[in-house]
Amino acid sequence: MKKLAPVGRVGMVLALAALLFLFSCNKTTAPGTVADPVFDPPAGDYAQDQMVSLSCATDGAEIRYTLDGSDPDDYSARYLSALLVELGKTVKARASKPGMVSSAIAGAFYSGITPTPQIGLESGDYEAGQPVIIIINNQGLNLESLFIRFTLDGSEPSDSSTVYQGQIMLTESCTVKARAFYLNWNPSPVVAAHYTVSIPTVQAPSIDPPSGYVQVPLTISISCPTADASIRFTQDGTEPNEGSNLYAGPILITETGQLTVKARAYKEYAYPSQVASESYTITWPPPEMVFVQGGSFNNGSSNVTLSSFYIAQFELTQAEYREVMGYNPSQSHGVGDIYPVYSVSWYDAIEYCNRRSSQEGRVPCYSYGAYGSDPDAWPAGWNQSAVNHTLLNCDWSANGYRLPTEMEWMFAAKGGNQSQGYTYSGSNDIASVAWYGSNAGNSTHIIGGKDTNELGTYDMSGNVYEWVWDIQAPYPAEDQFDPHGPDSGFFRVTRGGYYNSVANACTVTSRSSNNANVAYSLYGFRICRNSR
């Protein structure tokens, strides 16, 4: 193989010079062609509008330019001095000189950098419902062309991401990323904040009053410790939901019976509360009771001294009896809520007193043998036989309702310590204080329809006979203190006469009696209780 001759040092220098010459010829404007215009400052990203100067290396060349992106021609504006170029605009220029070829069209785009938004809530742990605000210094930009876009999933915001239009409410853990976009400008840098969001539970509401026996009118109030929570409630025992009644103020209950109120509290961005529930047995209010100051009187056989006590102002009504016992036994001689109850036996009156006492949280007075004071625990048939009446015992120290003793009834009917000695309860004129055989039309009448007696009680003469506690027997001859009557005998005493009685049966001294299991239409009762 023929060997190549080695290149000498001079040859290498000549070769390199030739290459440099060729390169410089490629970068130099062709002969007879005007040099391209030069922009100062050059194209690029800027934070504000720029004063741009144009120049041309060809002496005596004229430069024409445009600012609207169109190509300049011989009719375009002639460059005379530095131009104010708004960010987002493109300057195009061409240089020309007579007798030479015009330069190429040169262009420079001056892009703005969109201001960086700021996330107003720093990263951290928050409860759901915390607002996130994104702000930006718009620097006098056209707001119609400025948009903040954001994501919640950690991805980079793009020009198709959700536009920020107001505060973002945190509902779950997320990463908020935001970027600002401005027409023809470069988008801002991305800003981010990460939030760990916990969802609270609304505190359970409270219902007042608590469960129990209550009276009409009943006002029920519901409150919730969680601020701004809304409360939904039901009154039929069903579970409340967001479609249930909205609590707006105290609930007024005017009907008696059983009632269960349930409530649940709600708040946006929080779990609903536990359900609160209260159940009520709603009865008529306690009877109007008249205080009878203790004192002494003569019953016709002996002197009797009594301790103070309360006695009902009216005979027990059909409504009161129905609310406790669940039925109205009165059907043929005047029917209505404020008529006296009748067709009740002595046993019925005893049972009523115990049940009402329990409903109102009082200690029942009566017990049956060894079976206690709850009538539901008494043996079947306890109230069927007249002879069982002596198995009933009374706790005279209890604060529950009971029948008055015969002497308590008589003392109250006479007007107590204020007695004027009237023949009938409150008057010597029977027609003014009593419904009886001559004016009642064989029917009971509403309570309180006649005049009151000295103490303020009504109908202790006439309307219905009233059961009292005592077993019928002659009065003792010796003086008595708080007597309760004999311990044995066949009948229980009734007092006061009834709607079809002769006048003499309606006096404050008249006595009658019957078997404890008899429930004729002439028998009713009124209740009393201790003053302690």
PDB file of C-alpha atoms in Angstrom, residues 122-378:
ATOM      1  CA  GLU A 122     -50.628  27.834  54.622  1.00  0.00           C
ATOM      2  CA  SER A 123     -50.237  24.083  54.547  1.00  0.00           C
ATOM      3  CA  GLY A 124     -51.397  22.265  57.660  1.00  0.00           C
ATOM      4  CA  ASP A 125     -54.173  20.403  59.468  1.00  0.00           C
ATOM      5  CA  TYR A 126     -57.657  21.890  59.297  1.00  0.00           C
ATOM      6  CA  GLU A 127     -61.303  21.007  59.825  1.00  0.00           C
ATOM      7  CA  ALA A 128     -63.547  20.647  56.826  1.00  0.00           C
ATOM      8  CA  GLY A 129     -65.186  23.881  55.795  1.00  0.00           C
ATOM      9  CA  GLN A 130     -62.018  25.948  56.119  1.00  0.00           C
ATOM     10  CA  PRO A 131     -61.916  28.432  53.210  1.00  0.00           C
ATOM     11  CA  VAL A 132     -58.842  28.768  50.974  1.00  0.00           C
ATOM     12  CA  ILE A 133     -58.363  32.104  49.246  1.00  0.00           C
ATOM     13  CA  ILE A 134     -55.977  32.681  46.327  1.00  0.00           C
ATOM     14  CA  ILE A 135     -54.845  36.238  45.698  1.00  0.00           C
ATOM     15  CA  ILE A 136     -52.718  37.890  43.022  1.00  0.00           C
ATOM     16  CA  ASN A 137     -51.156  41.306  42.467  1.00  0.00           C
ATOM     17  CA  ASN A 138     -52.588  42.039  39.038  1.00  0.00           C
ATOM     18  CA  GLN A 139     -50.245  44.993  38.533  1.00  0.00           C
ATOM     19  CA  GLY A 140     -52.852  46.881  36.572  1.00  0.00           C
ATOM     20  CA  LEU A 141     -53.393  44.072  34.072  1.00  0.00           C
ATOM     21  CA  ASN A 142     -56.647  43.654  32.191  1.00  0.00           C
ATOM     22  CA  LEU A 143     -58.649  41.473  34.541  1.00  0.00           C
ATOM     23  CA  GLU A 144     -60.704  40.070  31.682  1.00  0.00           C
ATOM     24  CA  SER A 145     -57.544  38.430  30.368  1.00  0.00           C
ATOM     25  CA  LEU A 146     -56.120  37.286  33.719  1.00  0.00           C
ATOM     26  CA  PHE A 147     -57.116  33.894  35.104  1.00  0.00           C
ATOM     27  CA  ILE A 148     -56.041  31.823  38.068  1.00  0.00           C
ATOM     28  CA  ARG A 149     -56.480  28.117  37.498  1.00  0.00           C
ATOM     29  CA  PHE A 150     -56.129  25.455  40.154  1.00  0.00           C
ATOM     30  CA  THR A 151     -56.185  21.737  40.849  1.00  0.00           C
ATOM     31  CA  LEU A 152     -56.904  19.783  44.029  1.00  0.00           C
ATOM     32  CA  ASP A 153     -55.357  16.455  43.068  1.00  0.00           C
ATOM     33  CA  GLY A 154     -51.732  17.545  43.023  1.00  0.00           C
ATOM     34  CA  SER A 155     -51.495  17.792  39.221  1.00  0.00           C
ATOM     35  CA  GLU A 156     -49.993  20.827  37.508  1.00  0.00           C
ATOM     36  CA  PRO A 157     -52.579  23.457  36.555  1.00  0.00           C
ATOM     37  CA  SER A 158     -52.962  24.034  32.826  1.00  0.00           C
ATOM     38  CA  ASP A 159     -54.976  26.449  30.739  1.00  0.00           C
ATOM     39  CA  SER A 160     -57.864  23.962  30.905  1.00  0.00           C
ATOM     40  CA  SER A 161     -57.900  23.539  34.702  1.00  0.00           C
ATOM     41  CA  THR A 162     -60.673  24.933  36.885  1.00  0.00           C
ATOM     42  CA  VAL A 163     -60.799  28.723  37.002  1.00  0.00           C
ATOM     43  CA  TYR A 164     -60.600  30.185  40.504  1.00  0.00           C
ATOM     44  CA  GLN A 165     -63.709  32.309  41.062  1.00  0.00           C
ATOM     45  CA  GLY A 166     -63.847  32.597  44.817  1.00  0.00           C
ATOM     46  CA  GLN A 167     -62.813  30.801  47.971  1.00  0.00           C
ATOM     47  CA  ILE A 168     -62.240  27.062  47.884  1.00  0.00           C
ATOM     48  CA  MET A 169     -63.890  25.167  50.745  1.00  0.00           C
ATOM     49  CA  LEU A 170     -61.849  22.282  52.097  1.00  0.00           C
ATOM     50  CA  THR A 171     -63.937  19.129  52.300  1.00  0.00           C
ATOM     51  CA  GLU A 172     -61.186  16.508  52.321  1.00  0.00           C
ATOM     52  CA  SER A 173     -57.407  16.222  52.411  1.00  0.00           C
ATOM     53  CA  CYS A 174     -55.887  17.634  49.235  1.00  0.00           C
ATOM     54  CA  THR A 175     -53.046  19.517  47.593  1.00  0.00           C
ATOM     55  CA  VAL A 176     -54.037  22.836  46.095  1.00  0.00           C
ATOM     56  CA  LYS A 177     -51.889  23.960  43.180  1.00  0.00           C
ATOM     57  CA  ALA A 178     -52.456  27.256  41.430  1.00  0.00           C
ATOM     58  CA  ARG A 179     -51.024  29.095  38.431  1.00  0.00           C
ATOM     59  CA  ALA A 180     -51.940  32.398  36.817  1.00  0.00           C
ATOM     60  CA  PHE A 181     -52.480  32.833  33.083  1.00  0.00           C
ATOM     61  CA  TYR A 182     -52.542  36.072  31.123  1.00  0.00           C
ATOM     62  CA  LEU A 183     -53.305  36.508  27.458  1.00  0.00           C
ATOM     63  CA  ASN A 184     -50.131  36.195  25.340  1.00  0.00           C
ATOM     64  CA  TRP A 185     -47.964  35.974  28.436  1.00  0.00           C
ATOM     65  CA  ASN A 186     -46.110  33.080  29.857  1.00  0.00           C
ATOM     66  CA  PRO A 187     -48.004  31.471  32.776  1.00  0.00           C
ATOM     67  CA  SER A 188     -46.815  32.135  36.291  1.00  0.00           C
ATOM     68  CA  PRO A 189     -44.846  29.674  38.365  1.00  0.00           C
ATOM     69  CA  VAL A 190     -46.951  27.068  40.163  1.00  0.00           C
ATOM     70  CA  VAL A 191     -47.672  27.577  43.879  1.00  0.00           C
ATOM     71  CA  ALA A 192     -48.901  24.764  46.116  1.00  0.00           C
ATOM     72  CA  ALA A 193     -50.196  24.036  49.616  1.00  0.00           C
ATOM     73  CA  HIS A 194     -51.103  20.685  51.171  1.00  0.00           C
ATOM     74  CA  TYR A 195     -53.964  20.309  53.635  1.00  0.00           C
ATOM     75  CA  THR A 196     -54.834  17.432  55.912  1.00  0.00           C
ATOM     76  CA  VAL A 197     -58.551  17.842  56.485  1.00  0.00           C
ATOM     77  CA  SER A 198     -60.539  16.274  59.301  1.00  0.00           C
ATOM     78  CA  ILE A 199     -64.336  16.145  59.183  1.00  0.00           C
ATOM     79  CA  PRO A 200     -65.864  17.014  62.584  1.00  0.00           C
ATOM     80  CA  THR A 201     -69.065  15.586  64.004  1.00  0.00           C
ATOM     81  CA  VAL A 202     -71.778  17.959  65.150  1.00  0.00           C
ATOM     82  CA  GLN A 203     -72.456  17.718  68.871  1.00  0.00           C
ATOM     83  CA  ALA A 204     -75.714  16.064  69.845  1.00  0.00           C
ATOM     84  CA  PRO A 205     -78.594  18.421  70.603  1.00  0.00           C
ATOM     85  CA  SER A 206     -80.305  18.489  73.964  1.00  0.00           C
ATOM     86  CA  ILE A 207     -84.055  18.432  74.462  1.00  0.00           C
ATOM     87  CA  ASP A 208     -85.686  20.134  77.396  1.00  0.00           C
ATOM     88  CA  PRO A 209     -87.535  19.019  79.467  1.00  0.00           C
ATOM     89  CA  PRO A 210     -86.111  15.514  79.905  1.00  0.00           C
ATOM     90  CA  SER A 211     -88.279  12.427  79.557  1.00  0.00           C
ATOM     91  CA  GLY A 212     -90.988  11.917  82.123  1.00  0.00           C
ATOM     92  CA  TYR A 213     -94.493  12.767  83.130  1.00  0.00           C
ATOM     93  CA  VAL A 214     -95.425  16.298  82.164  1.00  0.00           C
ATOM     94  CA  GLN A 215     -98.554  18.397  81.846  1.00  0.00           C
ATOM     95  CA  VAL A 216    -100.110  20.493  79.121  1.00  0.00           C
ATOM     96  CA  PRO A 217     -99.394  23.086  77.957  1.00  0.00           C
ATOM     97  CA  LEU A 218     -95.886  21.715  77.374  1.00  0.00           C
ATOM     98  CA  THR A 219     -93.090  23.778  75.835  1.00  0.00           C
ATOM     99  CA  ILE A 220     -90.197  21.784  74.364  1.00  0.00           C
ATOM    100  CA  SER A 221     -86.902  23.503  73.603  1.00  0.00           C
ATOM    101  CA  ILE A 222     -84.033  22.020  71.582  1.00  0.00           C
ATOM    102  CA  SER A 223     -80.494  23.388  71.526  1.00  0.00           C
ATOM    103  CA  CYS A 224     -77.124  22.336  70.096  1.00  0.00           C
ATOM    104  CA  PRO A 225     -73.661  23.259  71.465  1.00  0.00           C
ATOM    105  CA  THR A 226     -72.211  23.386  67.932  1.00  0.00           C
ATOM    106  CA  ALA A 227     -72.428  26.947  66.648  1.00  0.00           C
ATOM    107  CA  ASP A 228     -74.535  27.558  63.540  1.00  0.00           C
ATOM    108  CA  ALA A 229     -75.831  23.996  63.454  1.00  0.00           C
ATOM    109  CA  SER A 230     -79.369  23.450  62.201  1.00  0.00           C
ATOM    110  CA  ILE A 231     -81.654  21.098  64.107  1.00  0.00           C
ATOM    111  CA  ARG A 232     -84.169  18.751  62.526  1.00  0.00           C
ATOM    112  CA  PHE A 233     -86.754  16.987  64.675  1.00  0.00           C
ATOM    113  CA  THR A 234     -89.659  14.549  64.627  1.00  0.00           C
ATOM    114  CA  GLN A 235     -92.566  14.026  67.006  1.00  0.00           C
ATOM    115  CA  ASP A 236     -93.670  10.570  65.857  1.00  0.00           C
ATOM    116  CA  GLY A 237     -90.711   8.541  67.073  1.00  0.00           C
ATOM    117  CA  THR A 238     -89.069   8.265  63.644  1.00  0.00           C
ATOM    118  CA  GLU A 239     -85.411   9.082  63.072  1.00  0.00           C
ATOM    119  CA  PRO A 240     -84.914  12.704  61.960  1.00  0.00           C
ATOM    120  CA  ASN A 241     -83.163  13.434  58.666  1.00  0.00           C
ATOM    121  CA  GLU A 242     -82.389  16.518  56.609  1.00  0.00           C
ATOM    122  CA  GLY A 243     -85.955  16.557  55.334  1.00  0.00           C
ATOM    123  CA  SER A 244     -87.520  16.560  58.808  1.00  0.00           C
ATOM    124  CA  ASN A 245     -89.022  19.615  60.479  1.00  0.00           C
ATOM    125  CA  LEU A 246     -86.522  22.426  60.998  1.00  0.00           C
ATOM    126  CA  TYR A 247     -86.411  23.594  64.591  1.00  0.00           C
ATOM    127  CA  ALA A 248     -86.968  27.339  64.654  1.00  0.00           C
ATOM    128  CA  GLY A 249     -88.144  27.913  68.214  1.00  0.00           C
ATOM    129  CA  PRO A 250     -89.860  26.318  71.214  1.00  0.00           C
ATOM    130  CA  ILE A 251     -92.489  23.695  70.365  1.00  0.00           C
ATOM    131  CA  LEU A 252     -95.839  24.109  72.100  1.00  0.00           C
ATOM    132  CA  ILE A 253     -97.726  20.907  72.912  1.00  0.00           C
ATOM    133  CA  THR A 254    -101.364  21.259  73.941  1.00  0.00           C
ATOM    134  CA  GLU A 255    -102.580  17.664  73.632  1.00  0.00           C
ATOM    135  CA  THR A 256    -102.231  14.931  76.195  1.00  0.00           C
ATOM    136  CA  GLY A 257    -100.954  11.414  75.564  1.00  0.00           C
ATOM    137  CA  GLN A 258     -97.638   9.808  74.681  1.00  0.00           C
ATOM    138  CA  LEU A 259     -95.038  11.806  72.757  1.00  0.00           C
ATOM    139  CA  THR A 260     -91.505  11.038  71.613  1.00  0.00           C
ATOM    140  CA  VAL A 261     -89.385  13.890  70.281  1.00  0.00           C
ATOM    141  CA  LYS A 262     -86.181  13.064  68.408  1.00  0.00           C
ATOM    142  CA  ALA A 263     -83.657  15.591  67.153  1.00  0.00           C
ATOM    143  CA  ARG A 264     -80.458  15.576  65.123  1.00  0.00           C
ATOM    144  CA  ALA A 265     -78.153  18.503  64.352  1.00  0.00           C
ATOM    145  CA  TYR A 266     -76.587  19.217  60.978  1.00  0.00           C
ATOM    146  CA  LYS A 267     -73.856  21.535  59.743  1.00  0.00           C
ATOM    147  CA  GLU A 268     -72.213  21.924  56.381  1.00  0.00           C
ATOM    148  CA  TYR A 269     -68.847  20.142  56.083  1.00  0.00           C
ATOM    149  CA  ALA A 270     -69.521  18.047  59.197  1.00  0.00           C
ATOM    150  CA  TYR A 271     -71.006  14.682  60.036  1.00  0.00           C
ATOM    151  CA  PRO A 272     -74.513  14.908  61.539  1.00  0.00           C
ATOM    152  CA  SER A 273     -74.853  14.488  65.270  1.00  0.00           C
ATOM    153  CA  GLN A 274     -76.147  11.537  67.182  1.00  0.00           C
ATOM    154  CA  VAL A 275     -79.913  11.472  67.623  1.00  0.00           C
ATOM    155  CA  ALA A 276     -81.254  12.911  70.862  1.00  0.00           C
ATOM    156  CA  SER A 277     -84.549  11.520  72.107  1.00  0.00           C
ATOM    157  CA  GLU A 278     -86.943  12.284  74.933  1.00  0.00           C
ATOM    158  CA  SER A 279     -90.299  10.637  75.602  1.00  0.00           C
ATOM    159  CA  TYR A 280     -93.183  12.087  77.556  1.00  0.00           C
ATOM    160  CA  THR A 281     -96.398  11.019  79.144  1.00  0.00           C
ATOM    161  CA  ILE A 282     -98.430  14.213  78.893  1.00  0.00           C
ATOM    162  CA  THR A 283    -101.347  14.682  81.244  1.00  0.00           C
ATOM    163  CA  TRP A 284    -103.610  17.444  82.331  1.00  0.00           C
ATOM    164  CA  PRO A 285    -102.011  19.729  84.892  1.00  0.00           C
ATOM    165  CA  PRO A 286    -102.435  18.875  88.543  1.00  0.00           C
ATOM    166  CA  PRO A 287    -105.903  19.740  89.792  1.00  0.00           C
ATOM    167  CA  GLU A 288    -106.544  23.129  91.282  1.00  0.00           C
ATOM    168  CA  MET A 289    -106.010  22.412  94.937  1.00  0.00           C
ATOM    169  CA  VAL A 290    -107.430  24.490  97.747  1.00  0.00           C
ATOM    170  CA  PHE A 291    -105.430  24.731 100.942  1.00  0.00           C
ATOM    171  CA  VAL A 292    -107.498  23.830 103.992  1.00  0.00           C
ATOM    172  CA  GLN A 293    -105.942  25.187 107.137  1.00  0.00           C
ATOM    173  CA  GLY A 294    -106.142  22.709 109.987  1.00  0.00           C
ATOM    174  CA  GLY A 295    -108.767  23.323 112.631  1.00  0.00           C
ATOM    175  CA  SER A 296    -111.537  21.849 114.758  1.00  0.00           C
ATOM    176  CA  PHE A 297    -115.277  21.415 114.323  1.00  0.00           C
ATOM    177  CA  ASN A 298    -118.128  19.331 115.718  1.00  0.00           C
ATOM    178  CA  ASN A 299    -119.564  16.644 113.480  1.00  0.00           C
ATOM    179  CA  GLY A 300    -122.728  16.308 115.536  1.00  0.00           C
ATOM    180  CA  SER A 301    -121.367  13.569 117.767  1.00  0.00           C
ATOM    181  CA  SER A 302    -117.898  14.718 118.791  1.00  0.00           C
ATOM    182  CA  ASN A 303    -115.235  17.351 118.318  1.00  0.00           C
ATOM    183  CA  VAL A 304    -112.830  16.647 115.469  1.00  0.00           C
ATOM    184  CA  THR A 305    -109.415  18.251 115.013  1.00  0.00           C
ATOM    185  CA  LEU A 306    -107.710  18.005 111.635  1.00  0.00           C
ATOM    186  CA  SER A 307    -104.235  18.808 110.318  1.00  0.00           C
ATOM    187  CA  SER A 308    -103.934  21.040 107.269  1.00  0.00           C
ATOM    188  CA  PHE A 309    -104.430  19.445 103.849  1.00  0.00           C
ATOM    189  CA  TYR A 310    -105.196  20.247 100.197  1.00  0.00           C
ATOM    190  CA  ILE A 311    -108.476  19.332  98.540  1.00  0.00           C
ATOM    191  CA  ALA A 312    -109.395  19.644  94.869  1.00  0.00           C
ATOM    192  CA  GLN A 313    -111.368  22.747  93.999  1.00  0.00           C
ATOM    193  CA  PHE A 314    -113.540  20.708  91.609  1.00  0.00           C
ATOM    194  CA  GLU A 315    -114.902  17.215  91.314  1.00  0.00           C
ATOM    195  CA  LEU A 316    -112.626  15.093  89.131  1.00  0.00           C
ATOM    196  CA  THR A 317    -113.459  15.595  85.440  1.00  0.00           C
ATOM    197  CA  GLN A 318    -113.979  13.036  82.720  1.00  0.00           C
ATOM    198  CA  ALA A 319    -110.898  14.372  80.878  1.00  0.00           C
ATOM    199  CA  GLU A 320    -108.684  13.954  83.934  1.00  0.00           C
ATOM    200  CA  TYR A 321    -109.929  10.439  84.512  1.00  0.00           C
ATOM    201  CA  ARG A 322    -109.494   9.437  80.852  1.00  0.00           C
ATOM    202  CA  GLU A 323    -105.939  10.739  80.678  1.00  0.00           C
ATOM    203  CA  VAL A 324    -104.849   8.562  83.598  1.00  0.00           C
ATOM    204  CA  MET A 325    -107.041   5.487  83.184  1.00  0.00           C
ATOM    205  CA  GLY A 326    -107.306   5.414  79.394  1.00  0.00           C
ATOM    206  CA  TYR A 327    -111.094   5.433  79.111  1.00  0.00           C
ATOM    207  CA  ASN A 328    -114.165   7.439  80.094  1.00  0.00           C
ATOM    208  CA  PRO A 329    -116.780   5.432  82.025  1.00  0.00           C
ATOM    209  CA  SER A 330    -119.322   8.298  81.956  1.00  0.00           C
ATOM    210  CA  GLN A 331    -121.831   7.887  79.140  1.00  0.00           C
ATOM    211  CA  SER A 332    -125.445   8.630  80.003  1.00  0.00           C
ATOM    212  CA  HIS A 333    -125.853  11.640  82.324  1.00  0.00           C
ATOM    213  CA  GLY A 334    -123.746  14.415  80.808  1.00  0.00           C
ATOM    214  CA  VAL A 335    -120.641  13.748  78.735  1.00  0.00           C
ATOM    215  CA  GLY A 336    -117.712  16.127  78.191  1.00  0.00           C
ATOM    216  CA  ASP A 337    -114.179  16.907  79.281  1.00  0.00           C
ATOM    217  CA  ILE A 338    -115.211  19.294  82.048  1.00  0.00           C
ATOM    218  CA  TYR A 339    -118.176  17.287  83.316  1.00  0.00           C
ATOM    219  CA  PRO A 340    -117.552  15.355  86.524  1.00  0.00           C
ATOM    220  CA  VAL A 341    -116.601  11.734  85.998  1.00  0.00           C
ATOM    221  CA  TYR A 342    -119.246   9.274  87.191  1.00  0.00           C
ATOM    222  CA  SER A 343    -119.999   5.549  87.038  1.00  0.00           C
ATOM    223  CA  VAL A 344    -116.800   4.946  89.003  1.00  0.00           C
ATOM    224  CA  SER A 345    -116.502   2.634  91.984  1.00  0.00           C
ATOM    225  CA  TRP A 346    -114.570   3.284  95.169  1.00  0.00           C
ATOM    226  CA  TYR A 347    -111.971   0.865  93.815  1.00  0.00           C
ATOM    227  CA  ASP A 348    -111.703   2.924  90.615  1.00  0.00           C
ATOM    228  CA  ALA A 349    -111.061   6.061  92.659  1.00  0.00           C
ATOM    229  CA  ILE A 350    -108.315   4.313  94.648  1.00  0.00           C
ATOM    230  CA  GLU A 351    -106.620   3.065  91.468  1.00  0.00           C
ATOM    231  CA  TYR A 352    -106.844   6.511  89.850  1.00  0.00           C
ATOM    232  CA  CYS A 353    -105.152   8.170  92.808  1.00  0.00           C
ATOM    233  CA  ASN A 354    -102.202   5.763  92.733  1.00  0.00           C
ATOM    234  CA  ARG A 355    -101.712   5.943  88.975  1.00  0.00           C
ATOM    235  CA  ARG A 356    -101.815   9.710  88.871  1.00  0.00           C
ATOM    236  CA  SER A 357     -99.457   9.974  91.811  1.00  0.00           C
ATOM    237  CA  SER A 358     -96.922   7.765  90.009  1.00  0.00           C
ATOM    238  CA  GLN A 359     -97.283   9.707  86.774  1.00  0.00           C
ATOM    239  CA  GLU A 360     -96.469  12.959  88.534  1.00  0.00           C
ATOM    240  CA  GLY A 361     -93.568  11.546  90.533  1.00  0.00           C
ATOM    241  CA  ARG A 362     -95.453  11.471  93.830  1.00  0.00           C
ATOM    242  CA  VAL A 363     -95.432   8.632  96.337  1.00  0.00           C
ATOM    243  CA  PRO A 364     -98.661   6.628  95.973  1.00  0.00           C
ATOM    244  CA  CYS A 365    -100.746   6.476  99.131  1.00  0.00           C
ATOM    245  CA  TYR A 366    -102.485   3.131  98.653  1.00  0.00           C
ATOM    246  CA  SER A 367    -101.239  -0.452  98.730  1.00  0.00           C
ATOM    247  CA  TYR A 368    -103.155  -3.674  98.318  1.00  0.00           C
ATOM    248  CA  GLY A 369    -102.293  -6.308 100.898  1.00  0.00           C
ATOM    249  CA  ALA A 370     -98.683  -7.406 100.343  1.00  0.00           C
ATOM    250  CA  TYR A 371     -98.735  -6.489  96.613  1.00  0.00           C
ATOM    251  CA  GLY A 372     -97.420  -2.968  96.954  1.00  0.00           C
ATOM    252  CA  SER A 373     -98.688   0.280  95.482  1.00  0.00           C
ATOM    253  CA  ASP A 374     -98.576  -0.468  91.737  1.00  0.00           C
ATOM    254  CA  PRO A 375    -102.092  -1.420  90.556  1.00  0.00           C
ATOM    255  CA  ASP A 376    -100.532  -3.420  87.709  1.00  0.00           C
ATOM    256  CA  ALA A 377     -99.037  -5.738  90.332  1.00  0.00           C
ATOM    257  CA  TRP A 378    -102.305  -6.288  92.167  1.00  0.00           C
TER     258      TRP A 378
END
